[in-house]
Amino acid sequence: MGRANTARKRRLRAMITGTSVALGAAGLVAGSLYVVNTDAKSQPQRAAALAGGARAGQSTTRAAQGQADDGAGALAARLARRLGTRTNGGYVDSAGRAVVTVTNENDAAMVRAAGAVPKTVRRTPAALQRITSTLRESMADVPGTGWAIDPVTSQVVLWTDTSVTGTRMARVQRMVQQMGSSVRTVRFSGRLRTLADGGDAIFGGGARCSLGFNVRRGGQDFFLTAGHCGNAVAEWTADQRGAQPLGTTVASSFPGNDFALVRSAQQGLGGQGGVNLYNGQVRDITQAGEAVVGQRVARSGSTTGVTTGRVLAVNATVNFPEGTVSGMIQTSVCAEPGDSGGPLFAGTTALGLTSGGAGDCQVGGVTFFQPVTEALERFGAEVF
């Protein structure tokens, strides 16, 4: 491609360079819109390699395991999508197998024939959907809460952060008592918040966020980032001084969703689909896909480099102080201030855009991602 294209790739592979914020404790944080202020002193960028892929000192067995997990995750997601309302979802188990929940023997036979493991549900999809519908109606005005269906246990997991106390906690407890063993509760330290950063920092309006994935629509170049970033910034640049234009926000959705579409300032510069791995390499992104519980995933961000973990839930609902976002991917991947909008991926597959979470990469944390497939469908775009 030559040096010119390499330089262009680096300009458009943009992520936030973030600042560290002491949370006191790892967990989910409820607070105001979290887009890093560019007046703050940036942390030094940390070199990081992609766990689950080829990195220095990593065995080929471990790399192969990561590739196997990617394949199992894609299979489980595809079969769960095919079953639709007849399943509580799919996941990758501890042995790396694709497992899909089923309600009847015909579906079980189809899952086996496709090479996955069927698991009969303990509670029907309709029953769990009724619970999540009730939670949306009764708990949407309680920031610091959220929920998702756990396909492993056929339960709804309802979480609260440390901002949920007093009468609000009493409401949660009453709801849990009414629903019985169908609901499992989890308490997070800290407060739920949106995080404000595939590769290098993007700047605008005194804020820093991150490019998620370069995409194309109608023969034109665009990129995706977080909706809470797109709501706040119209014109994006690759530098804090504003001397290197990157693009203009043309559509943004938050809350409800958390994605934004930015038209590239110079057409032809966005023709690179790579994600910065912060080890001198770039991971080429060739397709978009659905995340599945148990799948190994990675997130790239200029504050912490590449961090990895597993998918904990899909179709999760998160009540941010700014409003409710539904359909989220919940992961054990850590993130820090300066990571919003950045890419979540598995192998060469784009999965999500960093939205919010808590904790840090010293003590760990929980992070939520907007599924990228929903953004691509909404905007009529594709990764390349």
GROMACS .gro file of C-alpha atoms in nm:
model
  384
    1MET     CA    1   0.000   0.000   0.000
    2GLY     CA    2   0.296   0.236   0.048
    3ARG     CA    3   0.379   0.497   0.307
    4ALA     CA    4   0.100   0.737   0.205
    5ASN     CA    5  -0.174   0.482   0.264
    6THR     CA    6  -0.010   0.373   0.590
    7ALA     CA    7  -0.015   0.732   0.714
    8ARG     CA    8  -0.378   0.767   0.610
    9LYS     CA    9  -0.461   0.447   0.791
   10ARG     CA   10  -0.310   0.583   1.111
   11ARG     CA   11  -0.501   0.911   1.080
   12LEU     CA   12  -0.837   0.742   1.040
   13ARG     CA   13  -0.778   0.461   1.290
   14ALA     CA   14  -0.866   0.702   1.568
   15MET     CA   15  -0.919   0.646   1.939
   16ILE     CA   16  -0.929   0.852   2.249
   17THR     CA   17  -0.618   0.920   2.455
   18GLY     CA   18  -0.777   0.921   2.794
   19THR     CA   19  -0.706   1.030   3.146
   20SER     CA   20  -0.724   0.813   3.451
   21VAL     CA   21  -1.004   0.881   3.698
   22ALA     CA   22  -0.990   0.729   4.045
   23LEU     CA   23  -1.317   0.547   4.109
   24GLY     CA   24  -1.241   0.444   4.464
   25ALA     CA   25  -1.367   0.097   4.376
   26ALA     CA   26  -1.413  -0.099   4.060
   27GLY     CA   27  -1.767  -0.116   3.934
   28LEU     CA   28  -2.034   0.055   3.732
   29VAL     CA   29  -2.074   0.427   3.771
   30ALA     CA   30  -2.383   0.642   3.740
   31GLY     CA   31  -2.284   0.995   3.651
   32SER     CA   32  -2.300   1.262   3.385
   33LEU     CA   33  -2.196   1.210   3.024
   34TYR     CA   34  -1.837   1.095   3.033
   35VAL     CA   35  -1.643   1.241   2.742
   36VAL     CA   36  -1.283   1.320   2.836
   37ASN     CA   37  -1.200   1.690   2.850
   38THR     CA   38  -0.901   1.767   2.628
   39ASP     CA   39  -0.765   2.011   2.884
   40ALA     CA   40  -0.685   1.716   3.110
   41LYS     CA   41  -0.333   1.572   3.113
   42SER     CA   42  -0.320   1.256   2.906
   43GLN     CA   43  -0.177   0.932   3.035
   44PRO     CA   44   0.118   0.782   2.849
   45GLN     CA   45  -0.001   0.529   2.594
   46ARG     CA   46   0.059   0.174   2.706
   47ALA     CA   47   0.181  -0.094   2.471
   48ALA     CA   48  -0.053  -0.392   2.464
   49ALA     CA   49  -0.087  -0.703   2.255
   50LEU     CA   50  -0.395  -0.898   2.162
   51ALA     CA   51  -0.451  -1.187   2.398
   52GLY     CA   52  -0.599  -1.486   2.221
   53GLY     CA   53  -0.403  -1.400   1.906
   54ALA     CA   54  -0.036  -1.423   1.808
   55ARG     CA   55   0.179  -1.220   2.045
   56ALA     CA   56   0.531  -1.244   2.180
   57GLY     CA   57   0.571  -1.546   2.406
   58GLN     CA   58   0.226  -1.681   2.333
   59SER     CA   59   0.194  -2.048   2.252
   60THR     CA   60   0.037  -2.163   1.929
   61THR     CA   61  -0.201  -2.373   2.139
   62ARG     CA   62  -0.341  -2.064   2.309
   63ALA     CA   63  -0.372  -1.879   1.978
   64ALA     CA   64  -0.554  -2.177   1.830
   65GLN     CA   65  -0.787  -2.182   2.131
   66GLY     CA   66  -0.874  -1.818   2.066
   67GLN     CA   67  -0.954  -1.895   1.702
   68ALA     CA   68  -1.168  -2.190   1.811
   69ASP     CA   69  -1.362  -1.968   2.051
   70ASP     CA   70  -1.424  -1.720   1.770
   71GLY     CA   71  -1.567  -1.997   1.551
   72ALA     CA   72  -1.783  -2.139   1.830
   73GLY     CA   73  -1.914  -1.793   1.914
   74ALA     CA   74  -2.010  -1.723   1.554
   75LEU     CA   75  -2.187  -2.060   1.530
   76ALA     CA   76  -2.381  -2.011   1.853
   77ALA     CA   77  -2.485  -1.658   1.750
   78ARG     CA   78  -2.598  -1.774   1.406
   79LEU     CA   79  -2.809  -2.060   1.544
   80ALA     CA   80  -2.962  -1.843   1.818
   81ARG     CA   81  -3.059  -1.586   1.556
   82ARG     CA   82  -3.218  -1.863   1.346
   83LEU     CA   83  -3.424  -1.991   1.641
   84GLY     CA   84  -3.541  -1.642   1.735
   85THR     CA   85  -3.808  -1.647   2.004
   86ARG     CA   86  -3.766  -2.023   2.058
   87THR     CA   87  -3.436  -1.982   2.243
   88ASN     CA   88  -3.294  -1.802   2.545
   89GLY     CA   89  -2.974  -1.757   2.347
   90GLY     CA   90  -2.645  -1.933   2.288
   91TYR     CA   91  -2.305  -1.928   2.454
   92VAL     CA   92  -1.955  -2.074   2.446
   93ASP     CA   93  -1.900  -2.313   2.737
   94SER     CA   94  -1.580  -2.371   2.937
   95ALA     CA   95  -1.473  -2.640   2.689
   96GLY     CA   96  -1.500  -2.395   2.399
   97ARG     CA   97  -1.815  -2.557   2.255
   98ALA     CA   98  -2.103  -2.368   2.097
   99VAL     CA   99  -2.413  -2.428   2.314
  100VAL     CA  100  -2.763  -2.316   2.211
  101THR     CA  101  -3.072  -2.332   2.433
  102VAL     CA  102  -3.379  -2.501   2.284
  103THR     CA  103  -3.740  -2.569   2.375
  104ASN     CA  104  -3.814  -2.881   2.166
  105GLU     CA  105  -3.649  -3.186   2.013
  106ASN     CA  106  -3.678  -3.065   1.652
  107ASP     CA  107  -3.473  -2.757   1.734
  108ALA     CA  108  -3.229  -2.971   1.933
  109ALA     CA  109  -3.176  -3.194   1.629
  110MET     CA  110  -3.112  -2.890   1.410
  111VAL     CA  111  -2.855  -2.756   1.656
  112ARG     CA  112  -2.675  -3.092   1.672
  113ALA     CA  113  -2.671  -3.119   1.294
  114ALA     CA  114  -2.509  -2.776   1.274
  115GLY     CA  115  -2.227  -2.888   1.503
  116ALA     CA  116  -2.340  -2.723   1.829
  117VAL     CA  117  -2.465  -2.858   2.162
  118PRO     CA  118  -2.838  -2.818   2.239
  119LYS     CA  119  -2.947  -2.740   2.594
  120THR     CA  120  -3.311  -2.760   2.700
  121VAL     CA  121  -3.419  -2.440   2.875
  122ARG     CA  122  -3.525  -2.438   3.241
  123ARG     CA  123  -3.753  -2.141   3.176
  124THR     CA  124  -3.918  -2.061   2.845
  125PRO     CA  125  -3.809  -1.762   2.636
  126ALA     CA  126  -4.161  -1.618   2.666
  127ALA     CA  127  -4.145  -1.629   3.047
  128LEU     CA  128  -3.810  -1.451   3.060
  129GLN     CA  129  -3.919  -1.193   2.803
  130ARG     CA  130  -4.221  -1.112   3.020
  131ILE     CA  131  -3.984  -1.043   3.309
  132THR     CA  132  -3.761  -0.811   3.105
  133SER     CA  133  -4.069  -0.628   2.975
  134THR     CA  134  -4.188  -0.576   3.332
  135LEU     CA  135  -3.846  -0.445   3.431
  136ARG     CA  136  -3.847  -0.198   3.140
  137GLU     CA  137  -4.185  -0.067   3.251
  138SER     CA  138  -4.104  -0.042   3.622
  139MET     CA  139  -3.728   0.022   3.648
  140ALA     CA  140  -3.634   0.243   3.352
  141ASP     CA  141  -3.637   0.552   3.577
  142VAL     CA  142  -3.384   0.402   3.820
  143PRO     CA  143  -3.030   0.493   3.704
  144GLY     CA  144  -2.761   0.248   3.805
  145THR     CA  145  -2.968  -0.061   3.722
  146GLY     CA  146  -2.976  -0.297   3.428
  147TRP     CA  147  -3.064  -0.650   3.327
  148ALA     CA  148  -3.009  -0.925   3.072
  149ILE     CA  149  -3.114  -1.285   3.012
  150ASP     CA  150  -2.847  -1.539   3.109
  151PRO     CA  151  -2.875  -1.835   2.868
  152VAL     CA  152  -2.656  -2.053   3.090
  153THR     CA  153  -2.897  -2.050   3.385
  154SER     CA  154  -3.222  -1.944   3.210
  155GLN     CA  155  -3.253  -1.651   3.450
  156VAL     CA  156  -3.274  -1.276   3.422
  157VAL     CA  157  -2.972  -1.112   3.586
  158LEU     CA  158  -3.062  -0.778   3.749
  159TRP     CA  159  -2.772  -0.559   3.860
  160THR     CA  160  -2.748  -0.248   4.072
  161ASP     CA  161  -2.461  -0.009   4.140
  162THR     CA  162  -2.379   0.178   4.460
  163SER     CA  163  -2.600   0.474   4.365
  164VAL     CA  164  -2.907   0.252   4.412
  165THR     CA  165  -2.995   0.292   4.782
  166GLY     CA  166  -3.288   0.376   5.006
  167THR     CA  167  -3.628   0.383   4.837
  168ARG     CA  168  -3.480   0.290   4.500
  169MET     CA  169  -3.316  -0.021   4.643
  170ALA     CA  170  -3.641  -0.105   4.817
  171ARG     CA  171  -3.815  -0.094   4.476
  172VAL     CA  172  -3.557  -0.333   4.335
  173GLN     CA  173  -3.592  -0.572   4.627
  174ARG     CA  174  -3.972  -0.576   4.601
  175MET     CA  175  -3.947  -0.653   4.231
  176VAL     CA  176  -3.704  -0.939   4.291
  177GLN     CA  177  -3.928  -1.088   4.559
  178GLN     CA  178  -4.224  -1.084   4.320
  179MET     CA  179  -4.031  -1.263   4.046
  180GLY     CA  180  -3.869  -1.526   4.267
  181SER     CA  181  -3.593  -1.753   4.142
  182SER     CA  182  -3.634  -1.640   3.782
  183VAL     CA  183  -3.424  -1.333   3.871
  184ARG     CA  184  -3.067  -1.330   4.003
  185THR     CA  185  -2.926  -1.007   4.146
  186VAL     CA  186  -2.570  -0.874   4.118
  187ARG     CA  187  -2.430  -0.573   4.305
  188PHE     CA  188  -2.152  -0.365   4.149
  189SER     CA  189  -1.921  -0.135   4.338
  190GLY     CA  190  -1.903   0.219   4.203
  191ARG     CA  191  -2.150   0.388   3.970
  192LEU     CA  192  -2.264   0.322   3.613
  193ARG     CA  193  -2.144   0.576   3.354
  194THR     CA  194  -2.079   0.621   2.987
  195LEU     CA  195  -1.710   0.609   2.890
  196ALA     CA  196  -1.571   0.875   2.667
  197ASP     CA  197  -1.245   0.647   2.298
  198GLY     CA  198  -1.061   0.153   1.615
  199GLY     CA  199  -0.736   0.301   1.707
  200ASP     CA  200  -0.624   0.665   1.778
  201ALA     CA  201  -0.774   0.978   1.939
  202ILE     CA  202  -1.046   1.187   1.775
  203PHE     CA  203  -1.115   1.537   1.903
  204GLY     CA  204  -1.395   1.788   1.887
  205GLY     CA  205  -1.565   2.056   2.093
  206GLY     CA  206  -1.319   2.026   2.380
  207ALA     CA  207  -1.376   1.650   2.406
  208ARG     CA  208  -1.195   1.334   2.304
  209CYS     CA  209  -1.362   1.015   2.183
  210SER     CA  210  -1.263   0.722   1.963
  211LEU     CA  211  -1.321   0.596   1.616
  212GLY     CA  212  -1.475   0.251   1.625
  213PHE     CA  213  -1.472   0.111   1.272
  214ASN     CA  214  -1.428   0.257   0.925
  215VAL     CA  215  -1.736   0.182   0.713
  216ARG     CA  216  -1.865   0.254   0.364
  217ARG     CA  217  -2.211   0.363   0.250
  218GLY     CA  218  -2.313   0.437  -0.106
  219GLY     CA  219  -1.953   0.441  -0.222
  220GLN     CA  220  -1.857   0.702   0.040
  221ASP     CA  221  -1.628   0.666   0.342
  222PHE     CA  222  -1.759   0.706   0.697
  223PHE     CA  223  -1.666   0.588   1.044
  224LEU     CA  224  -1.865   0.483   1.350
  225THR     CA  225  -1.825   0.607   1.705
  226ALA     CA  226  -2.040   0.626   2.019
  227GLY     CA  227  -2.371   0.812   2.004
  228HIS     CA  228  -2.304   1.003   2.324
  229CYS     CA  229  -1.991   1.135   2.151
  230GLY     CA  230  -2.177   1.216   1.829
  231ASN     CA  231  -2.444   1.405   2.023
  232ALA     CA  232  -2.178   1.633   2.169
  233VAL     CA  233  -1.945   1.688   1.870
  234ALA     CA  234  -2.022   1.795   1.512
  235GLU     CA  235  -1.672   1.832   1.365
  236TRP     CA  236  -1.397   1.580   1.441
  237THR     CA  237  -1.020   1.619   1.400
  238ALA     CA  238  -0.721   1.390   1.443
  239ASP     CA  239  -0.543   1.640   1.666
  240GLN     CA  240  -0.637   1.850   1.966
  241ARG     CA  241  -0.556   2.179   1.787
  242GLY     CA  242  -0.805   2.101   1.510
  243ALA     CA  243  -0.552   2.120   1.226
  244GLN     CA  244  -0.626   1.773   1.081
  245PRO     CA  245  -0.997   1.738   0.992
  246LEU     CA  246  -1.135   1.384   1.018
  247GLY     CA  247  -1.507   1.416   0.955
  248THR     CA  248  -1.852   1.553   1.031
  249THR     CA  249  -2.119   1.381   1.241
  250VAL     CA  250  -2.418   1.315   1.015
  251ALA     CA  251  -2.631   1.098   1.246
  252SER     CA  252  -2.625   1.013   1.615
  253SER     CA  253  -2.846   0.810   1.849
  254PHE     CA  254  -2.825   0.821   2.230
  255PRO     CA  255  -2.995   0.720   2.457
  256GLY     CA  256  -3.195   0.425   2.328
  257ASN     CA  257  -2.890   0.328   2.123
  258ASP     CA  258  -2.531   0.447   2.144
  259PHE     CA  259  -2.393   0.491   1.793
  260ALA     CA  260  -2.303   0.774   1.557
  261LEU     CA  261  -2.206   0.799   1.191
  262VAL     CA  262  -1.932   1.041   1.082
  263ARG     CA  263  -1.861   1.128   0.715
  264SER     CA  264  -1.487   1.119   0.647
  265ALA     CA  265  -1.341   1.461   0.565
  266GLN     CA  266  -1.140   1.332   0.269
  267GLN     CA  267  -1.297   1.055   0.066
  268GLY     CA  268  -1.061   0.770  -0.014
  269LEU     CA  269  -0.877   0.799   0.317
  270GLY     CA  270  -1.117   0.571   0.501
  271GLY     CA  271  -1.046   0.266   0.291
  272GLN     CA  272  -0.868   0.084   0.569
  273GLY     CA  273  -1.056  -0.146   0.805
  274GLY     CA  274  -0.782  -0.203   1.059
  275VAL     CA  275  -0.783  -0.181   1.439
  276ASN     CA  276  -0.470  -0.071   1.624
  277LEU     CA  277  -0.332  -0.356   1.840
  278TYR     CA  278  -0.076  -0.129   2.012
  279ASN     CA  279   0.209  -0.372   1.947
  280GLY     CA  280   0.312  -0.227   1.612
  281GLN     CA  281   0.047  -0.432   1.431
  282VAL     CA  282  -0.299  -0.367   1.290
  283ARG     CA  283  -0.580  -0.623   1.291
  284ASP     CA  284  -0.772  -0.621   0.963
  285ILE     CA  285  -1.148  -0.623   1.017
  286THR     CA  286  -1.325  -0.808   0.737
  287GLN     CA  287  -1.682  -0.855   0.859
  288ALA     CA  288  -1.936  -0.773   1.128
  289GLY     CA  289  -2.104  -1.027   1.352
  290GLU     CA  290  -2.308  -1.090   1.667
  291ALA     CA  291  -2.150  -1.145   2.008
  292VAL     CA  292  -2.239  -1.453   2.214
  293VAL     CA  293  -2.208  -1.528   2.586
  294GLY     CA  294  -1.873  -1.686   2.677
  295GLN     CA  295  -1.697  -1.567   2.361
  296ARG     CA  296  -1.340  -1.430   2.388
  297VAL     CA  297  -1.330  -1.067   2.277
  298ALA     CA  298  -1.086  -0.776   2.267
  299ARG     CA  299  -1.121  -0.399   2.290
  300SER     CA  300  -0.869  -0.151   2.153
  301GLY     CA  301  -0.819   0.188   2.315
  302SER     CA  302  -0.541   0.443   2.339
  303THR     CA  303  -0.570   0.472   2.717
  304THR     CA  304  -0.505   0.106   2.789
  305GLY     CA  305  -0.402  -0.047   2.458
  306VAL     CA  306  -0.572  -0.378   2.382
  307THR     CA  307  -0.762  -0.543   2.666
  308THR     CA  308  -0.941  -0.875   2.653
  309GLY     CA  309  -1.212  -1.071   2.829
  310ARG     CA  310  -1.533  -1.262   2.766
  311VAL     CA  311  -1.890  -1.175   2.681
  312LEU     CA  312  -2.108  -1.193   2.993
  313ALA     CA  313  -2.447  -1.108   2.839
  314VAL     CA  314  -2.613  -0.991   2.520
  315ASN     CA  315  -2.929  -0.785   2.471
  316ALA     CA  316  -2.860  -0.618   2.805
  317THR     CA  317  -3.046  -0.307   2.920
  318VAL     CA  318  -2.849  -0.033   3.097
  319ASN     CA  319  -3.006   0.264   3.278
  320PHE     CA  320  -2.752   0.547   3.242
  321PRO     CA  321  -2.831   0.881   3.412
  322GLU     CA  322  -2.874   1.025   3.061
  323GLY     CA  323  -3.129   0.756   2.971
  324THR     CA  324  -3.178   0.386   2.896
  325VAL     CA  325  -2.982   0.197   2.630
  326SER     CA  326  -3.106  -0.148   2.527
  327GLY     CA  327  -2.960  -0.437   2.331
  328MET     CA  328  -2.611  -0.395   2.478
  329ILE     CA  329  -2.321  -0.643   2.497
  330GLN     CA  330  -2.191  -0.685   2.854
  331THR     CA  331  -1.829  -0.801   2.893
  332SER     CA  332  -1.556  -0.855   3.148
  333VAL     CA  333  -1.319  -0.646   2.932
  334CYS     CA  334  -1.176  -0.356   3.131
  335ALA     CA  335  -1.188   0.002   3.006
  336GLU     CA  336  -1.086   0.342   3.136
  337PRO     CA  337  -1.179   0.703   3.065
  338GLY     CA  338  -1.097   0.778   2.704
  339ASP     CA  339  -1.230   0.455   2.550
  340SER     CA  340  -1.584   0.547   2.433
  341GLY     CA  341  -1.662   0.470   2.071
  342GLY     CA  342  -1.368   0.231   2.034
  343PRO     CA  343  -1.401  -0.113   1.875
  344LEU     CA  344  -1.492  -0.448   2.029
  345PHE     CA  345  -1.388  -0.737   1.807
  346ALA     CA  346  -1.312  -1.109   1.790
  347GLY     CA  347  -1.050  -1.213   1.541
  348THR     CA  348  -1.131  -1.020   1.223
  349THR     CA  349  -1.498  -0.972   1.314
  350ALA     CA  350  -1.637  -0.636   1.432
  351LEU     CA  351  -1.877  -0.679   1.725
  352GLY     CA  352  -1.941  -0.351   1.907
  353LEU     CA  353  -1.865   0.009   2.002
  354THR     CA  354  -1.751   0.099   2.355
  355SER     CA  355  -2.037   0.266   2.543
  356GLY     CA  356  -1.999   0.260   2.921
  357GLY     CA  357  -1.884   0.071   3.225
  358ALA     CA  358  -1.673   0.102   3.534
  359GLY     CA  359  -1.357  -0.001   3.707
  360ASP     CA  360  -1.013   0.023   3.553
  361CYS     CA  361  -0.749  -0.205   3.406
  362GLN     CA  362  -0.561  -0.238   3.736
  363VAL     CA  363  -0.846  -0.384   3.942
  364GLY     CA  364  -1.075  -0.491   3.656
  365GLY     CA  365  -1.422  -0.383   3.559
  366VAL     CA  366  -1.733  -0.438   3.351
  367THR     CA  367  -1.794  -0.268   3.016
  368PHE     CA  368  -2.097  -0.238   2.787
  369PHE     CA  369  -2.089  -0.214   2.408
  370GLN     CA  370  -2.335  -0.108   2.140
  371PRO     CA  371  -2.367  -0.396   1.888
  372VAL     CA  372  -2.213  -0.280   1.560
  373THR     CA  373  -2.456  -0.480   1.346
  374GLU     CA  374  -2.745  -0.262   1.462
  375ALA     CA  375  -2.555   0.055   1.369
  376LEU     CA  376  -2.464  -0.085   1.027
  377GLU     CA  377  -2.825  -0.183   0.959
  378ARG     CA  378  -2.957   0.156   1.071
  379PHE     CA  379  -2.712   0.347   0.849
  380GLY     CA  380  -2.710   0.106   0.555
  381ALA     CA  381  -2.331   0.074   0.584
  382GLU     CA  382  -2.075  -0.207   0.581
  383VAL     CA  383  -1.730  -0.263   0.728
  384PHE     CA  384  -1.441  -0.319   0.491
   0.00000   0.00000   0.00000
